[in-house]
């Protein structure tokens, strides 16, 4: 007795859609896998989850007095912090160039194949900013708390807001917040 696995799995067959090309040499039916389960990115529960992560991270940074120590603590290495700010500004400039000028004005599709060198420069600038911010904050917080602050800010604020806010909003918000912070930081 020969049982066809595809025919005996109605749920799997229901979730998979047939491939119109049918270019599978091993069988008479090929399928495209179903999309991953979960909620769409704009679902209110996803937005609530991301907002809770951002809020919790910002509260933890407030509890650690990160902003106050950056501005007023003599233990913060301000030379390293300025290197991190310069790298962050360079990331923003590179992001603006790729997305606004090349993507919108010249109508190039923003993907890795079209911007390999810009992607590699961005990764290098992220590494430089990560190291320099770590070197500037570690005299105040020590290694472990500095890692918590860096990962919390990177994952809890930057990534969550990038997943929640459209690109044009990211550019405006990052420009306004960076300008405000540079005015506060002397």
PDB file of C-alpha atoms in Angstrom:
ATOM      1  CA  UNK A   1       0.000   0.000   0.000  1.00  0.00           C
ATOM      2  CA  UNK A   2       1.616   3.247  -1.201  1.00  0.00           C
ATOM      3  CA  UNK A   3       0.396   6.406   0.590  1.00  0.00           C
ATOM      4  CA  UNK A   4       1.084   9.795  -0.925  1.00  0.00           C
ATOM      5  CA  UNK A   5       2.223  12.083   1.872  1.00  0.00           C
ATOM      6  CA  UNK A   6       0.847  15.191   0.168  1.00  0.00           C
ATOM      7  CA  UNK A   7      -2.591  13.666  -0.219  1.00  0.00           C
ATOM      8  CA  UNK A   8      -2.701  12.487   3.403  1.00  0.00           C
ATOM      9  CA  UNK A   9      -1.857  15.899   4.861  1.00  0.00           C
ATOM     10  CA  UNK A  10      -4.895  18.125   4.200  1.00  0.00           C
ATOM     11  CA  UNK A  11      -3.710  20.965   6.478  1.00  0.00           C
ATOM     12  CA  UNK A  12      -0.331  21.157   4.771  1.00  0.00           C
ATOM     13  CA  UNK A  13      -1.961  20.993   1.354  1.00  0.00           C
ATOM     14  CA  UNK A  14      -4.350  23.762   2.326  1.00  0.00           C
ATOM     15  CA  UNK A  15      -1.548  26.107   3.476  1.00  0.00           C
ATOM     16  CA  UNK A  16       0.693  25.506   0.475  1.00  0.00           C
ATOM     17  CA  UNK A  17      -0.210  26.950  -2.910  1.00  0.00           C
ATOM     18  CA  UNK A  18       0.627  25.088  -6.108  1.00  0.00           C
ATOM     19  CA  UNK A  19       3.492  26.351  -8.204  1.00  0.00           C
ATOM     20  CA  UNK A  20       2.170  27.306 -11.676  1.00  0.00           C
ATOM     21  CA  UNK A  21       5.486  26.465 -13.405  1.00  0.00           C
ATOM     22  CA  UNK A  22       5.439  22.885 -12.085  1.00  0.00           C
ATOM     23  CA  UNK A  23       9.144  22.538 -12.899  1.00  0.00           C
ATOM     24  CA  UNK A  24       9.850  20.003 -10.149  1.00  0.00           C
ATOM     25  CA  UNK A  25      11.494  17.023 -11.889  1.00  0.00           C
ATOM     26  CA  UNK A  26      11.030  14.652  -8.954  1.00  0.00           C
ATOM     27  CA  UNK A  27       7.262  14.842  -8.697  1.00  0.00           C
ATOM     28  CA  UNK A  28       4.118  15.902 -10.425  1.00  0.00           C
ATOM     29  CA  UNK A  29       3.251  18.687  -7.961  1.00  0.00           C
ATOM     30  CA  UNK A  30       5.506  21.351  -6.483  1.00  0.00           C
ATOM     31  CA  UNK A  31       4.451  23.799  -3.798  1.00  0.00           C
ATOM     32  CA  UNK A  32       5.374  27.206  -2.514  1.00  0.00           C
ATOM     33  CA  UNK A  33       5.604  27.197   1.290  1.00  0.00           C
ATOM     34  CA  UNK A  34       2.986  29.128   3.218  1.00  0.00           C
ATOM     35  CA  UNK A  35       3.971  32.420   4.828  1.00  0.00           C
ATOM     36  CA  UNK A  36       5.233  32.224   8.399  1.00  0.00           C
ATOM     37  CA  UNK A  37       2.555  32.317  11.065  1.00  0.00           C
ATOM     38  CA  UNK A  38       2.082  35.392  13.149  1.00  0.00           C
ATOM     39  CA  UNK A  39       0.593  38.822  13.132  1.00  0.00           C
ATOM     40  CA  UNK A  40       1.284  41.416  10.429  1.00  0.00           C
ATOM     41  CA  UNK A  41       3.665  44.239  11.426  1.00  0.00           C
ATOM     42  CA  UNK A  42       0.901  46.864  11.582  1.00  0.00           C
ATOM     43  CA  UNK A  43      -1.380  44.830  13.852  1.00  0.00           C
ATOM     44  CA  UNK A  44      -2.241  46.730  17.068  1.00  0.00           C
ATOM     45  CA  UNK A  45      -0.761  43.971  19.239  1.00  0.00           C
ATOM     46  CA  UNK A  46       2.569  44.195  17.377  1.00  0.00           C
ATOM     47  CA  UNK A  47       2.599  47.974  17.804  1.00  0.00           C
ATOM     48  CA  UNK A  48       1.728  47.585  21.489  1.00  0.00           C
ATOM     49  CA  UNK A  49       4.536  45.034  21.942  1.00  0.00           C
ATOM     50  CA  UNK A  50       7.115  47.253  20.246  1.00  0.00           C
ATOM     51  CA  UNK A  51       5.951  50.294  22.219  1.00  0.00           C
ATOM     52  CA  UNK A  52       6.237  48.326  25.473  1.00  0.00           C
ATOM     53  CA  UNK A  53       9.793  47.231  24.589  1.00  0.00           C
ATOM     54  CA  UNK A  54      10.786  50.825  23.738  1.00  0.00           C
ATOM     55  CA  UNK A  55       9.150  52.181  26.887  1.00  0.00           C
ATOM     56  CA  UNK A  56      10.747  49.549  29.121  1.00  0.00           C
ATOM     57  CA  UNK A  57      14.164  50.166  27.638  1.00  0.00           C
ATOM     58  CA  UNK A  58      13.880  53.933  28.005  1.00  0.00           C
ATOM     59  CA  UNK A  59      12.730  53.508  31.610  1.00  0.00           C
ATOM     60  CA  UNK A  60      15.734  51.271  32.354  1.00  0.00           C
ATOM     61  CA  UNK A  61      18.043  53.866  30.813  1.00  0.00           C
ATOM     62  CA  UNK A  62      16.350  56.559  32.915  1.00  0.00           C
ATOM     63  CA  UNK A  63      16.785  54.377  35.998  1.00  0.00           C
ATOM     64  CA  UNK A  64      20.503  53.959  35.183  1.00  0.00           C
ATOM     65  CA  UNK A  65      20.715  57.783  34.716  1.00  0.00           C
ATOM     66  CA  UNK A  66      22.401  57.306  31.341  1.00  0.00           C
ATOM     67  CA  UNK A  67      21.410  60.660  29.832  1.00  0.00           C
ATOM     68  CA  UNK A  68      22.388  62.575  32.972  1.00  0.00           C
ATOM     69  CA  UNK A  69      25.763  60.809  33.225  1.00  0.00           C
ATOM     70  CA  UNK A  70      26.554  61.387  29.552  1.00  0.00           C
ATOM     71  CA  UNK A  71      25.952  65.105  29.940  1.00  0.00           C
ATOM     72  CA  UNK A  72      27.371  65.739  33.408  1.00  0.00           C
ATOM     73  CA  UNK A  73      29.635  62.940  34.654  1.00  0.00           C
ATOM     74  CA  UNK A  74      33.377  63.614  34.610  1.00  0.00           C
ATOM     75  CA  UNK A  75      33.984  59.848  34.452  1.00  0.00           C
ATOM     76  CA  UNK A  76      32.538  59.540  30.936  1.00  0.00           C
ATOM     77  CA  UNK A  77      35.293  59.583  28.343  1.00  0.00           C
ATOM     78  CA  UNK A  78      33.998  62.431  26.203  1.00  0.00           C
ATOM     79  CA  UNK A  79      36.657  61.980  23.507  1.00  0.00           C
ATOM     80  CA  UNK A  80      35.397  58.459  22.806  1.00  0.00           C
ATOM     81  CA  UNK A  81      31.808  59.668  22.986  1.00  0.00           C
ATOM     82  CA  UNK A  82      32.517  62.297  20.324  1.00  0.00           C
ATOM     83  CA  UNK A  83      33.964  59.595  18.059  1.00  0.00           C
ATOM     84  CA  UNK A  84      30.744  57.617  18.544  1.00  0.00           C
ATOM     85  CA  UNK A  85      28.657  60.697  17.726  1.00  0.00           C
ATOM     86  CA  UNK A  86      30.690  61.310  14.576  1.00  0.00           C
ATOM     87  CA  UNK A  87      30.192  57.692  13.485  1.00  0.00           C
ATOM     88  CA  UNK A  88      26.459  57.984  14.193  1.00  0.00           C
ATOM     89  CA  UNK A  89      26.239  61.157  12.117  1.00  0.00           C
ATOM     90  CA  UNK A  90      28.102  59.424   9.301  1.00  0.00           C
ATOM     91  CA  UNK A  91      25.598  56.524   9.456  1.00  0.00           C
ATOM     92  CA  UNK A  92      22.715  58.997   9.244  1.00  0.00           C
ATOM     93  CA  UNK A  93      24.321  60.776   6.290  1.00  0.00           C
ATOM     94  CA  UNK A  94      24.968  57.493   4.466  1.00  0.00           C
ATOM     95  CA  UNK A  95      21.416  56.312   5.187  1.00  0.00           C
ATOM     96  CA  UNK A  96      19.996  59.593   3.891  1.00  0.00           C
ATOM     97  CA  UNK A  97      22.120  59.445   0.745  1.00  0.00           C
ATOM     98  CA  UNK A  98      21.141  55.877  -0.101  1.00  0.00           C
ATOM     99  CA  UNK A  99      17.449  56.147   0.745  1.00  0.00           C
ATOM    100  CA  UNK A 100      16.640  59.697  -0.294  1.00  0.00           C
ATOM    101  CA  UNK A 101      19.004  60.521  -3.138  1.00  0.00           C
ATOM    102  CA  UNK A 102      19.669  57.144  -4.750  1.00  0.00           C
ATOM    103  CA  UNK A 103      16.351  55.552  -3.807  1.00  0.00           C
ATOM    104  CA  UNK A 104      13.867  58.378  -4.337  1.00  0.00           C
ATOM    105  CA  UNK A 105      15.554  60.864  -6.672  1.00  0.00           C
ATOM    106  CA  UNK A 106      17.364  58.403  -8.958  1.00  0.00           C
ATOM    107  CA  UNK A 107      14.726  55.651  -8.526  1.00  0.00           C
ATOM    108  CA  UNK A 108      17.227  52.919  -7.700  1.00  0.00           C
ATOM    109  CA  UNK A 109      15.939  49.945  -5.778  1.00  0.00           C
ATOM    110  CA  UNK A 110      17.493  49.989  -2.306  1.00  0.00           C
ATOM    111  CA  UNK A 111      18.891  46.492  -1.855  1.00  0.00           C
ATOM    112  CA  UNK A 112      22.228  44.894  -1.065  1.00  0.00           C
ATOM    113  CA  UNK A 113      23.143  44.123  -4.694  1.00  0.00           C
ATOM    114  CA  UNK A 114      22.903  47.801  -5.636  1.00  0.00           C
ATOM    115  CA  UNK A 115      24.665  49.197  -2.549  1.00  0.00           C
ATOM    116  CA  UNK A 116      27.294  46.688  -1.426  1.00  0.00           C
ATOM    117  CA  UNK A 117      29.933  49.247  -0.518  1.00  0.00           C
ATOM    118  CA  UNK A 118      27.435  51.451   1.337  1.00  0.00           C
ATOM    119  CA  UNK A 119      26.307  48.416   3.318  1.00  0.00           C
ATOM    120  CA  UNK A 120      29.882  47.520   4.245  1.00  0.00           C
ATOM    121  CA  UNK A 121      30.684  51.109   5.240  1.00  0.00           C
ATOM    122  CA  UNK A 122      27.546  51.170   7.402  1.00  0.00           C
ATOM    123  CA  UNK A 123      28.591  47.967   9.165  1.00  0.00           C
ATOM    124  CA  UNK A 124      32.065  49.430   9.788  1.00  0.00           C
ATOM    125  CA  UNK A 125      30.561  52.666  11.149  1.00  0.00           C
ATOM    126  CA  UNK A 126      28.226  50.704  13.434  1.00  0.00           C
ATOM    127  CA  UNK A 127      31.225  48.789  14.774  1.00  0.00           C
ATOM    128  CA  UNK A 128      33.172  52.012  15.337  1.00  0.00           C
ATOM    129  CA  UNK A 129      30.251  53.655  17.131  1.00  0.00           C
ATOM    130  CA  UNK A 130      29.609  50.537  19.250  1.00  0.00           C
ATOM    131  CA  UNK A 131      33.249  50.362  20.384  1.00  0.00           C
ATOM    132  CA  UNK A 132      33.572  54.085  21.024  1.00  0.00           C
ATOM    133  CA  UNK A 133      30.330  54.332  23.019  1.00  0.00           C
ATOM    134  CA  UNK A 134      31.398  51.292  25.012  1.00  0.00           C
ATOM    135  CA  UNK A 135      34.800  52.842  25.724  1.00  0.00           C
ATOM    136  CA  UNK A 136      33.169  56.111  26.806  1.00  0.00           C
ATOM    137  CA  UNK A 137      30.543  54.609  29.147  1.00  0.00           C
ATOM    138  CA  UNK A 138      32.489  51.717  30.680  1.00  0.00           C
ATOM    139  CA  UNK A 139      34.394  53.904  33.214  1.00  0.00           C
ATOM    140  CA  UNK A 140      31.031  54.916  34.728  1.00  0.00           C
ATOM    141  CA  UNK A 141      29.017  51.700  34.474  1.00  0.00           C
ATOM    142  CA  UNK A 142      31.548  48.913  34.175  1.00  0.00           C
ATOM    143  CA  UNK A 143      31.542  46.293  31.452  1.00  0.00           C
ATOM    144  CA  UNK A 144      28.299  44.446  32.221  1.00  0.00           C
ATOM    145  CA  UNK A 145      26.029  47.478  32.658  1.00  0.00           C
ATOM    146  CA  UNK A 146      27.569  49.087  29.581  1.00  0.00           C
ATOM    147  CA  UNK A 147      26.731  45.965  27.567  1.00  0.00           C
ATOM    148  CA  UNK A 148      23.168  46.090  28.926  1.00  0.00           C
ATOM    149  CA  UNK A 149      22.853  49.754  27.963  1.00  0.00           C
ATOM    150  CA  UNK A 150      24.271  49.187  24.471  1.00  0.00           C
ATOM    151  CA  UNK A 151      22.158  46.099  23.716  1.00  0.00           C
ATOM    152  CA  UNK A 152      19.117  47.726  25.277  1.00  0.00           C
ATOM    153  CA  UNK A 153      19.485  50.844  23.165  1.00  0.00           C
ATOM    154  CA  UNK A 154      20.298  48.903  19.993  1.00  0.00           C
ATOM    155  CA  UNK A 155      17.563  46.277  20.287  1.00  0.00           C
ATOM    156  CA  UNK A 156      15.083  47.987  22.562  1.00  0.00           C
ATOM    157  CA  UNK A 157      15.001  51.412  20.933  1.00  0.00           C
ATOM    158  CA  UNK A 158      16.663  51.478  17.514  1.00  0.00           C
ATOM    159  CA  UNK A 159      15.464  48.178  16.050  1.00  0.00           C
ATOM    160  CA  UNK A 160      11.965  48.392  17.523  1.00  0.00           C
ATOM    161  CA  UNK A 161      11.447  51.938  16.273  1.00  0.00           C
ATOM    162  CA  UNK A 162      12.854  51.011  12.846  1.00  0.00           C
ATOM    163  CA  UNK A 163      10.314  48.190  12.619  1.00  0.00           C
ATOM    164  CA  UNK A 164       7.461  50.457  13.691  1.00  0.00           C
ATOM    165  CA  UNK A 165       8.169  53.792  11.955  1.00  0.00           C
ATOM    166  CA  UNK A 166       8.313  54.230   8.155  1.00  0.00           C
ATOM    167  CA  UNK A 167      11.613  55.272   6.566  1.00  0.00           C
ATOM    168  CA  UNK A 168      10.650  58.901   5.968  1.00  0.00           C
ATOM    169  CA  UNK A 169       9.631  59.187   9.621  1.00  0.00           C
ATOM    170  CA  UNK A 170      12.884  57.582  10.752  1.00  0.00           C
ATOM    171  CA  UNK A 171      14.891  60.187   8.859  1.00  0.00           C
ATOM    172  CA  UNK A 172      12.928  63.111  10.325  1.00  0.00           C
ATOM    173  CA  UNK A 173      12.946  61.760  13.892  1.00  0.00           C
ATOM    174  CA  UNK A 174      16.651  60.870  13.812  1.00  0.00           C
ATOM    175  CA  UNK A 175      17.553  64.316  12.462  1.00  0.00           C
ATOM    176  CA  UNK A 176      15.467  66.113  15.112  1.00  0.00           C
ATOM    177  CA  UNK A 177      16.680  63.950  18.014  1.00  0.00           C
ATOM    178  CA  UNK A 178      20.329  64.110  16.947  1.00  0.00           C
ATOM    179  CA  UNK A 179      20.110  67.902  16.586  1.00  0.00           C
ATOM    180  CA  UNK A 180      18.502  68.164  20.034  1.00  0.00           C
ATOM    181  CA  UNK A 181      21.128  65.923  21.603  1.00  0.00           C
ATOM    182  CA  UNK A 182      24.021  67.797  19.977  1.00  0.00           C
ATOM    183  CA  UNK A 183      22.581  71.040  21.374  1.00  0.00           C
ATOM    184  CA  UNK A 184      22.452  69.515  24.870  1.00  0.00           C
ATOM    185  CA  UNK A 185      25.882  67.858  24.650  1.00  0.00           C
ATOM    186  CA  UNK A 186      28.682  70.413  24.830  1.00  0.00           C
TER     187      UNK A 186
END
